mmCIF file of C-alpha atoms in Angstrom:
data_model
loop_
_atom_site.group_PDB
_atom_site.id
_atom_site.type_symbol
_atom_site.label_atom_id
_atom_site.label_comp_id
_atom_site.label_asym_id
_atom_site.label_seq_id
_atom_site.Cartn_x
_atom_site.Cartn_y
_atom_site.Cartn_z
ATOM 1 C CA UNK A 1 12.218 -5.557 -20.116
ATOM 2 C CA UNK A 2 9.105 -7.371 -18.417
ATOM 3 C CA UNK A 3 9.528 -8.451 -15.139
ATOM 4 C CA UNK A 4 6.748 -10.390 -13.431
ATOM 5 C CA UNK A 5 6.236 -10.140 -9.497
ATOM 6 C CA UNK A 6 4.592 -12.951 -7.495
ATOM 7 C CA UNK A 7 3.700 -11.934 -3.870
ATOM 8 C CA UNK A 8 0.666 -11.540 -1.143
ATOM 9 C CA UNK A 9 -0.824 -8.409 -2.500
ATOM 10 C CA UNK A 10 -4.401 -9.196 -2.045
ATOM 11 C CA UNK A 11 -5.111 -9.426 1.321
ATOM 12 C CA UNK A 12 -6.877 -6.988 4.046
ATOM 13 C CA UNK A 13 -3.088 -6.646 5.550
ATOM 14 C CA UNK A 14 -1.947 -2.973 5.717
ATOM 15 C CA UNK A 15 1.810 -4.482 5.387
ATOM 16 C CA UNK A 16 1.705 -6.542 2.858
ATOM 17 C CA UNK A 17 -0.247 -4.456 0.329
ATOM 18 C CA UNK A 18 1.977 -1.815 0.805
ATOM 19 C CA UNK A 19 5.192 -4.204 0.823
ATOM 20 C CA UNK A 20 3.921 -5.374 -2.585
ATOM 21 C CA UNK A 21 3.056 -1.589 -3.808
ATOM 22 C CA UNK A 22 6.691 -0.829 -2.970
ATOM 23 C CA UNK A 23 8.415 -3.846 -4.470
ATOM 24 C CA UNK A 24 7.011 -2.914 -7.803
ATOM 25 C CA UNK A 25 7.765 0.710 -7.518
ATOM 26 C CA UNK A 26 11.275 -0.361 -6.583
ATOM 27 C CA UNK A 27 11.229 -3.091 -9.651
ATOM 28 C CA UNK A 28 9.961 -0.430 -12.153
ATOM 29 C CA UNK A 29 12.804 1.367 -12.162
ATOM 30 C CA UNK A 30 14.201 -2.057 -14.061
ATOM 31 C CA UNK A 31 11.671 -2.577 -16.491
ATOM 32 C CA UNK A 32 7.765 -2.880 -16.863
ATOM 33 C CA UNK A 33 6.654 -4.831 -14.060
ATOM 34 C CA UNK A 34 3.480 -6.722 -13.094
ATOM 35 C CA UNK A 35 2.443 -8.350 -10.531
ATOM 36 C CA UNK A 36 1.207 -12.000 -11.039
ATOM 37 C CA UNK A 37 -2.564 -12.076 -10.154
ATOM 38 C CA UNK A 38 -2.031 -15.883 -8.335
ATOM 39 C CA UNK A 39 -5.840 -16.911 -6.730
ATOM 40 C CA UNK A 40 -3.903 -18.371 -3.539
ATOM 41 C CA UNK A 41 -7.931 -18.856 -1.970
ATOM 42 C CA UNK A 42 -6.339 -18.935 1.800
ATOM 43 C CA UNK A 43 -5.433 -15.522 0.654
ATOM 44 C CA UNK A 44 -8.047 -14.709 -1.085
ATOM 45 C CA UNK A 45 -10.375 -14.933 1.510
ATOM 46 C CA UNK A 46 -9.572 -12.171 3.310
ATOM 47 C CA UNK A 47 -10.753 -9.918 0.366
ATOM 48 C CA UNK A 48 -14.562 -11.651 1.474
ATOM 49 C CA UNK A 49 -17.227 -9.302 2.917
ATOM 50 C CA UNK A 50 -17.904 -12.178 4.963
ATOM 51 C CA UNK A 51 -15.967 -14.941 5.859
ATOM 52 C CA UNK A 52 -16.605 -18.559 6.853
ATOM 53 C CA UNK A 53 -14.684 -21.478 7.080
ATOM 54 C CA UNK A 54 -16.263 -24.791 8.557
ATOM 55 C CA UNK A 55 -14.465 -24.668 12.634
ATOM 56 C CA UNK A 56 -14.948 -22.756 15.653
ATOM 57 C CA UNK A 57 -12.674 -20.045 14.699
ATOM 58 C CA UNK A 58 -14.425 -19.970 11.005
ATOM 59 C CA UNK A 59 -17.677 -19.695 12.960
ATOM 60 C CA UNK A 60 -16.503 -16.937 15.270
ATOM 61 C CA UNK A 61 -14.760 -14.793 11.885
ATOM 62 C CA UNK A 62 -18.493 -14.931 10.156
ATOM 63 C CA UNK A 63 -20.230 -13.541 13.510
ATOM 64 C CA UNK A 64 -17.669 -10.923 13.701
ATOM 65 C CA UNK A 65 -18.133 -9.735 9.922
ATOM 66 C CA UNK A 66 -21.238 -9.430 10.307
ATOM 67 C CA UNK A 67 -21.856 -7.315 13.020
ATOM 68 C CA UNK A 68 -19.035 -5.544 11.299
ATOM 69 C CA UNK A 69 -20.228 -5.332 8.325
ATOM 70 C CA UNK A 70 -20.503 -1.385 7.228
ATOM 71 C CA UNK A 71 -16.922 -0.796 8.414
ATOM 72 C CA UNK A 72 -15.998 -4.054 6.501
ATOM 73 C CA UNK A 73 -17.250 -2.929 3.011
ATOM 74 C CA UNK A 74 -15.975 0.617 3.291
ATOM 75 C CA UNK A 75 -12.147 -1.174 4.245
ATOM 76 C CA UNK A 76 -12.796 -3.673 1.678
ATOM 77 C CA UNK A 77 -13.706 -0.469 -1.062
ATOM 78 C CA UNK A 78 -11.081 1.358 -0.190
ATOM 79 C CA UNK A 79 -8.105 -1.751 -0.656
ATOM 80 C CA UNK A 80 -9.514 -3.030 -4.129
ATOM 81 C CA UNK A 81 -9.472 0.909 -5.003
ATOM 82 C CA UNK A 82 -5.815 0.860 -3.941
ATOM 83 C CA UNK A 83 -4.945 -2.651 -5.277
ATOM 84 C CA UNK A 84 -6.932 -2.021 -8.735
ATOM 85 C CA UNK A 85 -5.415 1.735 -9.537
ATOM 86 C CA UNK A 86 -1.215 0.761 -7.991
ATOM 87 C CA UNK A 87 -0.268 -2.503 -8.209
ATOM 88 C CA UNK A 88 -0.495 -3.088 -12.597
ATOM 89 C CA UNK A 89 -1.576 -6.894 -12.045
ATOM 90 C CA UNK A 90 -2.331 -9.291 -14.807
ATOM 91 C CA UNK A 91 -5.226 -11.645 -15.318
ATOM 92 C CA UNK A 92 -6.117 -13.731 -12.056
ATOM 93 C CA UNK A 93 -4.465 -17.648 -12.590
ATOM 94 C CA UNK A 94 -5.293 -20.512 -11.099
ATOM 95 C CA UNK A 95 -1.648 -22.060 -10.333
ATOM 96 C CA UNK A 96 -2.879 -25.389 -12.952
ATOM 97 C CA UNK A 97 -2.661 -22.289 -14.972
ATOM 98 C CA UNK A 98 0.271 -20.940 -14.615
ATOM 99 C CA UNK A 99 1.596 -24.670 -15.044
ATOM 100 C CA UNK A 100 0.269 -24.445 -18.271
ATOM 101 C CA UNK A 101 2.214 -21.513 -19.328
ATOM 102 C CA UNK A 102 -0.797 -18.658 -19.084
ATOM 103 C CA UNK A 103 2.314 -16.118 -17.777
ATOM 104 C CA UNK A 104 5.408 -17.270 -19.778
ATOM 105 C CA UNK A 105 5.966 -14.282 -21.522
ATOM 106 C CA UNK A 106 7.754 -12.150 -19.400
ATOM 107 C CA UNK A 107 11.739 -11.494 -19.505
ATOM 108 C CA UNK A 108 12.327 -12.419 -15.425
ATOM 109 C CA UNK A 109 10.156 -13.543 -12.699
ATOM 110 C CA UNK A 110 10.402 -12.441 -9.107
ATOM 111 C CA UNK A 111 9.387 -13.698 -5.673
ATOM 112 C CA UNK A 112 8.538 -10.824 -3.452
ATOM 113 C CA UNK A 113 8.340 -10.174 0.113
ATOM 114 C CA UNK A 114 6.245 -10.897 3.204
ATOM 115 C CA UNK A 115 6.202 -14.778 4.482
ATOM 116 C CA UNK A 116 5.618 -16.183 1.032
ATOM 117 C CA UNK A 117 7.713 -19.143 1.964
ATOM 118 C CA UNK A 118 5.857 -19.781 5.722
ATOM 119 C CA UNK A 119 3.879 -22.782 4.885
ATOM 120 C CA UNK A 120 1.362 -21.686 7.963
ATOM 121 C CA UNK A 121 0.637 -18.378 5.427
ATOM 122 C CA UNK A 122 -0.406 -19.579 3.050
ATOM 123 C CA UNK A 123 -1.832 -22.631 3.184
ATOM 124 C CA UNK A 124 -4.849 -23.960 4.919
ATOM 125 C CA UNK A 125 -3.370 -26.573 5.769
ATOM 126 C CA UNK A 126 0.419 -25.798 6.479
ATOM 127 C CA UNK A 127 1.619 -26.447 3.077
ATOM 128 C CA UNK A 128 4.406 -24.794 1.145
ATOM 129 C CA UNK A 129 2.802 -23.180 -1.661
ATOM 130 C CA UNK A 130 5.436 -24.197 -5.048
ATOM 131 C CA UNK A 131 3.614 -20.919 -6.977
ATOM 132 C CA UNK A 132 5.456 -18.464 -4.292
ATOM 133 C CA UNK A 133 8.869 -20.313 -5.114
ATOM 134 C CA UNK A 134 8.154 -19.742 -8.952
ATOM 135 C CA UNK A 135 7.851 -22.709 -9.805
ATOM 136 C CA UNK A 136 5.766 -22.557 -12.539
ATOM 137 C CA UNK A 137 8.653 -20.408 -14.779
ATOM 138 C CA UNK A 138 10.616 -22.080 -17.006
ATOM 139 C CA UNK A 139 13.669 -23.350 -16.360
ATOM 140 C CA UNK A 140 16.000 -21.015 -18.959
ATOM 141 C CA UNK A 141 14.092 -17.744 -17.487
ATOM 142 C CA UNK A 142 16.061 -15.847 -15.073
ATOM 143 C CA UNK A 143 14.007 -15.603 -12.036
ATOM 144 C CA UNK A 144 15.387 -14.433 -8.147
ATOM 145 C CA UNK A 145 13.743 -13.452 -4.584
ATOM 146 C CA UNK A 146 13.690 -10.175 -2.938
ATOM 147 C CA UNK A 147 13.327 -10.226 0.458
ATOM 148 C CA UNK A 148 11.203 -13.612 0.938
ATOM 149 C CA UNK A 149 10.148 -14.263 4.360
ATOM 150 C CA UNK A 150 10.098 -17.681 6.151
ATOM 151 C CA UNK A 151 8.164 -15.356 9.314
ATOM 152 C CA UNK A 152 9.595 -17.818 12.547
ATOM 153 C CA UNK A 153 8.718 -21.130 10.408
ATOM 154 C CA UNK A 154 10.995 -23.675 11.262
ATOM 155 C CA UNK A 155 11.190 -25.921 7.854
ATOM 156 C CA UNK A 156 10.881 -30.115 8.638
ATOM 157 C CA UNK A 157 13.457 -32.013 6.925
ATOM 158 C CA UNK A 158 11.128 -32.856 4.214
ATOM 159 C CA UNK A 159 10.432 -29.155 3.628
ATOM 160 C CA UNK A 160 13.778 -28.234 3.622
ATOM 161 C CA UNK A 161 14.157 -31.221 0.863
ATOM 162 C CA UNK A 162 11.317 -29.083 -1.115
ATOM 163 C CA UNK A 163 13.050 -25.711 -0.703
ATOM 164 C CA UNK A 164 16.171 -27.031 -1.813
ATOM 165 C CA UNK A 165 15.227 -28.198 -5.096
ATOM 166 C CA UNK A 166 12.784 -25.493 -5.412
ATOM 167 C CA UNK A 167 15.364 -22.919 -5.271
ATOM 168 C CA UNK A 168 17.798 -24.961 -6.667
ATOM 169 C CA UNK A 169 18.098 -22.657 -10.116
ATOM 170 C CA UNK A 170 17.022 -19.446 -8.500
ATOM 171 C CA UNK A 171 20.041 -16.700 -9.922
ATOM 172 C CA UNK A 172 19.656 -14.941 -6.930
ATOM 173 C CA UNK A 173 18.634 -15.055 -3.635
ATOM 174 C CA UNK A 174 17.396 -12.805 -0.573
ATOM 175 C CA UNK A 175 15.370 -13.013 2.459
ATOM 176 C CA UNK A 176 14.412 -10.232 5.032
ATOM 177 C CA UNK A 177 15.065 -11.664 8.106
ATOM 178 C CA UNK A 178 18.751 -12.868 9.392
ATOM 179 C CA UNK A 179 17.651 -16.266 10.766
ATOM 180 C CA UNK A 180 16.154 -16.580 7.224
ATOM 181 C CA UNK A 181 19.179 -16.389 6.048
ATOM 182 C CA UNK A 182 20.781 -18.387 7.671
ATOM 183 C CA UNK A 183 17.880 -21.219 7.689
ATOM 184 C CA UNK A 184 18.555 -21.333 3.828
ATOM 185 C CA UNK A 185 22.594 -21.060 3.890
ATOM 186 C CA UNK A 186 22.337 -24.525 5.793
ATOM 187 C CA UNK A 187 19.600 -25.608 2.845
ATOM 188 C CA UNK A 188 21.776 -24.370 0.177
ATOM 189 C CA UNK A 189 25.073 -24.444 1.530
ATOM 190 C CA UNK A 190 26.090 -23.780 -2.313
ATOM 191 C CA UNK A 191 24.769 -20.784 -3.116
ATOM 192 C CA UNK A 192 24.917 -16.567 -1.649
ATOM 193 C CA UNK A 193 22.015 -16.006 0.250
ATOM 194 C CA UNK A 194 21.642 -12.402 0.765
ATOM 195 C CA UNK A 195 20.087 -10.178 3.929
ATOM 196 C CA UNK A 196 17.923 -7.237 2.596
ATOM 197 C CA UNK A 197 15.141 -4.780 3.972
ATOM 198 C CA UNK A 198 11.814 -5.104 4.197
ATOM 199 C CA UNK A 199 10.435 -3.071 0.538
ATOM 200 C CA UNK A 200 8.543 -1.115 2.162
ATOM 201 C CA UNK A 201 12.291 0.788 3.480
ATOM 202 C CA UNK A 202 12.928 0.514 -0.002
ATOM 203 C CA UNK A 203 11.226 3.888 -0.473
ATOM 204 C CA UNK A 204 12.320 6.771 1.369
ATOM 205 C CA UNK A 205 10.199 8.874 4.035
ATOM 206 C CA UNK A 206 9.718 11.539 1.178
ATOM 207 C CA UNK A 207 8.740 9.009 -1.564
ATOM 208 C CA UNK A 208 6.126 7.683 0.586
ATOM 209 C CA UNK A 209 4.682 11.128 1.656
ATOM 210 C CA UNK A 210 5.122 12.133 -2.071
ATOM 211 C CA UNK A 211 3.173 8.731 -3.291
ATOM 212 C CA UNK A 212 0.741 9.945 -1.148
ATOM 213 C CA UNK A 213 0.362 13.903 -1.105
ATOM 214 C CA UNK A 214 1.640 14.148 2.238
ATOM 215 C CA UNK A 215 2.970 17.114 3.456
ATOM 216 C CA UNK A 216 5.664 17.450 6.305
ATOM 217 C CA UNK A 217 3.631 19.775 8.794
ATOM 218 C CA UNK A 218 2.746 20.061 12.634
ATOM 219 C CA UNK A 219 -0.407 17.980 13.256
ATOM 220 C CA UNK A 220 -3.466 19.266 13.823
ATOM 221 C CA UNK A 221 -3.733 17.094 16.746
ATOM 222 C CA UNK A 222 -0.831 14.800 18.812
ATOM 223 C CA UNK A 223 -1.608 11.581 19.572
ATOM 224 C CA UNK A 224 -0.247 8.186 20.004
ATOM 225 C CA UNK A 225 -0.918 5.621 17.154
ATOM 226 C CA UNK A 226 -1.709 2.447 18.239
ATOM 227 C CA UNK A 227 -1.305 -0.587 15.299
ATOM 228 C CA UNK A 228 -1.651 -4.024 16.937
ATOM 229 C CA UNK A 229 -2.154 -7.320 15.043
ATOM 230 C CA UNK A 230 -2.148 -10.072 17.921
ATOM 231 C CA UNK A 231 -3.244 -7.780 20.304
ATOM 232 C CA UNK A 232 -0.872 -9.263 23.521
ATOM 233 C CA UNK A 233 -1.933 -8.324 27.070
ATOM 234 C CA UNK A 234 1.577 -6.687 26.825
ATOM 235 C CA UNK A 235 0.586 -3.925 24.814
ATOM 236 C CA UNK A 236 -2.402 -2.990 26.488
ATOM 237 C CA UNK A 237 -0.701 -2.326 29.144
ATOM 238 C CA UNK A 238 1.769 -0.539 27.313
ATOM 239 C CA UNK A 239 -1.312 1.903 25.920
ATOM 240 C CA UNK A 240 -1.946 2.652 29.340
ATOM 241 C CA UNK A 241 1.253 3.316 30.458
ATOM 242 C CA UNK A 242 2.346 5.607 27.368
ATOM 243 C CA UNK A 243 -0.492 7.351 27.043
ATOM 244 C CA UNK A 244 -0.249 8.500 30.752
ATOM 245 C CA UNK A 245 3.033 8.987 30.516
ATOM 246 C CA UNK A 246 2.693 11.066 27.195
ATOM 247 C CA UNK A 247 -0.648 12.883 27.732
ATOM 248 C CA UNK A 248 -1.785 12.365 24.432
ATOM 249 C CA UNK A 249 -5.149 10.805 23.136
ATOM 250 C CA UNK A 250 -4.792 6.884 21.910
ATOM 251 C CA UNK A 251 -5.897 6.284 18.038
ATOM 252 C CA UNK A 252 -6.044 2.515 17.298
ATOM 253 C CA UNK A 253 -5.962 1.236 13.608
ATOM 254 C CA UNK A 254 -7.473 -2.116 13.182
ATOM 255 C CA UNK A 255 -10.012 -4.470 11.456
ATOM 256 C CA UNK A 256 -11.768 -5.809 14.577
ATOM 257 C CA UNK A 257 -14.934 -5.107 16.190
ATOM 258 C CA UNK A 258 -13.962 -4.013 19.430
ATOM 259 C CA UNK A 259 -11.423 -1.793 20.477
ATOM 260 C CA UNK A 260 -7.967 -3.105 21.676
ATOM 261 C CA UNK A 261 -8.469 -1.788 25.429
ATOM 262 C CA UNK A 262 -10.126 1.263 26.246
ATOM 263 C CA UNK A 263 -8.374 3.934 23.288
ATOM 264 C CA UNK A 264 -10.374 7.951 22.327
ATOM 265 C CA UNK A 265 -10.421 6.690 18.516
ATOM 266 C CA UNK A 266 -11.203 3.084 16.964
ATOM 267 C CA UNK A 267 -10.280 3.219 12.755
ATOM 268 C CA UNK A 268 -11.868 0.066 12.120
ATOM 269 C CA UNK A 269 -12.504 0.997 8.215
ATOM 270 C CA UNK A 270 -8.464 2.393 6.696
ATOM 271 C CA UNK A 271 -7.270 1.473 3.686
ATOM 272 C CA UNK A 272 -3.968 1.392 2.400
ATOM 273 C CA UNK A 273 -4.141 5.617 1.751
ATOM 274 C CA UNK A 274 -5.512 6.049 5.222
ATOM 275 C CA UNK A 275 -2.675 3.882 6.818
ATOM 276 C CA UNK A 276 -0.099 6.467 5.679
ATOM 277 C CA UNK A 277 -1.535 9.291 6.845
ATOM 278 C CA UNK A 278 -2.549 8.138 10.064
ATOM 279 C CA UNK A 279 1.283 7.015 11.210
ATOM 280 C CA UNK A 280 2.507 10.352 9.105
ATOM 281 C CA UNK A 281 0.502 12.369 11.208
ATOM 282 C CA UNK A 282 1.230 10.515 14.430
ATOM 283 C CA UNK A 283 3.341 11.919 17.272
ATOM 284 C CA UNK A 284 4.653 8.138 19.054
ATOM 285 C CA UNK A 285 3.504 4.917 17.561
ATOM 286 C CA UNK A 286 3.135 1.936 20.002
ATOM 287 C CA UNK A 287 3.307 -1.539 18.021
ATOM 288 C CA UNK A 288 4.021 -5.190 17.380
ATOM 289 C CA UNK A 289 3.249 -5.016 13.677
ATOM 290 C CA UNK A 290 6.900 -5.896 11.595
ATOM 291 C CA UNK A 291 5.371 -3.489 9.028
ATOM 292 C CA UNK A 292 4.442 -1.268 11.674
ATOM 293 C CA UNK A 293 7.940 -1.232 12.700
ATOM 294 C CA UNK A 294 9.074 -0.351 9.261
ATOM 295 C CA UNK A 295 6.999 2.473 9.261
ATOM 296 C CA UNK A 296 7.484 4.053 12.699
ATOM 297 C CA UNK A 297 10.750 4.267 12.021
ATOM 298 C CA UNK A 298 11.120 4.992 8.237
ATOM 299 C CA UNK A 299 8.995 8.267 9.330
ATOM 300 C CA UNK A 300 10.827 8.928 12.028
ATOM 301 C CA UNK A 301 8.953 8.352 14.952
ATOM 302 C CA UNK A 302 9.374 7.782 18.499
ATOM 303 C CA UNK A 303 8.070 4.053 18.974
ATOM 304 C CA UNK A 304 8.052 1.306 21.425
ATOM 305 C CA UNK A 305 8.094 -2.172 19.739
ATOM 306 C CA UNK A 306 5.450 -4.876 21.569
ATOM 307 C CA UNK A 307 7.708 -7.950 21.767
ATOM 308 C CA UNK A 308 5.031 -10.965 20.153
ATOM 309 C CA UNK A 309 7.175 -12.932 21.835
ATOM 310 C CA UNK A 310 8.536 -16.005 19.288
ATOM 311 C CA UNK A 311 7.265 -13.923 15.971
ATOM 312 C CA UNK A 312 9.455 -10.328 17.400
ATOM 313 C CA UNK A 313 12.624 -12.113 15.115
ATOM 314 C CA UNK A 314 11.775 -9.759 12.528
ATOM 315 C CA UNK A 315 11.846 -6.777 14.278
ATOM 316 C CA UNK A 316 14.539 -8.171 15.743
ATOM 317 C CA UNK A 317 16.695 -7.990 13.053
ATOM 318 C CA UNK A 318 15.677 -4.823 11.855
ATOM 319 C CA UNK A 319 16.407 -2.719 14.857
ATOM 320 C CA UNK A 320 19.521 -4.624 15.301
ATOM 321 C CA UNK A 321 20.760 -3.591 11.895
ATOM 322 C CA UNK A 322 19.843 0.518 13.069
ATOM 323 C CA UNK A 323 20.886 0.186 16.181
ATOM 324 C CA UNK A 324 17.697 0.401 17.836
ATOM 325 C CA UNK A 325 17.452 -2.723 20.002
ATOM 326 C CA UNK A 326 16.429 -1.229 22.925
ATOM 327 C CA UNK A 327 12.943 -0.131 21.942
ATOM 328 C CA UNK A 328 11.565 -3.847 21.637
ATOM 329 C CA UNK A 329 9.637 -3.743 24.551
ATOM 330 C CA UNK A 330 9.631 -7.678 26.047
ATOM 331 C CA UNK A 331 8.127 -6.976 29.895
ATOM 332 C CA UNK A 332 6.052 -4.411 31.526
ATOM 333 C CA UNK A 333 9.467 -2.974 33.114
ATOM 334 C CA UNK A 334 10.625 -2.495 29.898
ATOM 335 C CA UNK A 335 8.779 0.552 29.047
ATOM 336 C CA UNK A 336 10.359 2.563 32.077
ATOM 337 C CA UNK A 337 13.837 2.385 30.762
ATOM 338 C CA UNK A 338 12.490 3.459 26.937
ATOM 339 C CA UNK A 339 14.496 6.613 25.502
ATOM 340 C CA UNK A 340 11.736 8.928 25.077
ATOM 341 C CA UNK A 341 13.308 10.614 21.320
ATOM 342 C CA UNK A 342 15.406 8.093 18.489
ATOM 343 C CA UNK A 343 18.389 9.726 17.103
ATOM 344 C CA UNK A 344 17.150 9.593 13.268
ATOM 345 C CA UNK A 345 20.173 11.136 12.355
ATOM 346 C CA UNK A 346 22.011 8.369 12.648
ATOM 347 C CA UNK A 347 19.214 5.963 12.244
ATOM 348 C CA UNK A 348 17.891 7.256 8.845
ATOM 349 C CA UNK A 349 21.887 6.990 8.114
ATOM 350 C CA UNK A 350 22.543 3.514 8.904
ATOM 351 C CA UNK A 351 18.543 2.684 7.006
ATOM 352 C CA UNK A 352 20.162 5.097 3.736
ATOM 353 C CA UNK A 353 23.420 2.374 3.458
ATOM 354 C CA UNK A 354 20.843 -1.054 4.034
ATOM 355 C CA UNK A 355 18.766 0.723 1.433
ATOM 356 C CA UNK A 356 20.822 1.666 -1.320
ATOM 357 C CA UNK A 357 22.630 -2.011 -0.412
ATOM 358 C CA UNK A 358 19.192 -3.636 -1.252
ATOM 359 C CA UNK A 359 18.511 -1.641 -4.160
ATOM 360 C CA UNK A 360 22.015 -2.606 -5.534
ATOM 361 C CA UNK A 361 20.967 -6.073 -4.838
ATOM 362 C CA UNK A 362 18.109 -5.684 -7.482
ATOM 363 C CA UNK A 363 19.997 -4.059 -10.089
ATOM 364 C CA UNK A 364 22.313 -6.708 -9.992
ATOM 365 C CA UNK A 365 19.475 -9.596 -9.676
ATOM 366 C CA UNK A 366 18.308 -8.166 -12.606
ATOM 367 C CA UNK A 367 21.304 -8.046 -14.912
ATOM 368 C CA UNK A 368 22.612 -11.524 -13.969
#
């Protein structure tokens, strides 16, 4: 059976690339999986050595990339190597080529996780991209979604009509956030919309470690790993608080030229492989990222999840399922109440239950 996956896969975002990898691995249990190498220019620009657009933000981005050129060059090499080695990509396709039927040789089509249904993520002008709703697939072909995400976007009435039209002939639909399930269920009351885990959680800790040749052993040095995307004031305060409380060095992983705050080690050129190893060897994690939270939980690390305000819905949905809602920090006073350890016997048991349910969803969707 030949399965085509459409997702966000060619960007310098750890969560996006690793969720694409995990989705491919999970689907591979049911057939030969290829990721359609769809060329969405808004997303593809993340792989440019030097990025530029005609705006104030674009000029700042250009200056940043030029100043950070050696690190960015090494980072892109590592991402490209991982993607080419692990993704089983098709030829590159523009949207017009897909609509012409140049990828019509698959038995099943799946649109996968990450924020593919959030117009603010996939489009410079904040428009829905029909390709990520499998609009190019023939009407008689089987198609379903797995853990697709709307993020924190609120659909307008016109967008709701478009989404309804695009999803009406899906055999099964699933999303990775509870509020996304509610939003789509209102748009498609006649269909069942399932809530499943993020693809990075489909693989167990052991599966990740085995895939990346990681041996579980005592680290040479204890450190707090910081993985921040929006770099809020609250996470900077969290770094200062937990560094002092735990008396450990701070290792921060991000692509920015300057460190988030005063830290011991700033890793700016890590690829997906280095990212996984840094997580696996960390003693404590501070993150405001959804995927950062996923890996902390899956790798059984004590962690502090720092709220990024309205963007925390994905973390809230996940941690609610696992009984870990108290690990979300909304304000500085919350730091003092965070338990030092996590009962991972209980948490991992819950995670295994929802992981198995999500794998069963995939099996049912393939067979339907």
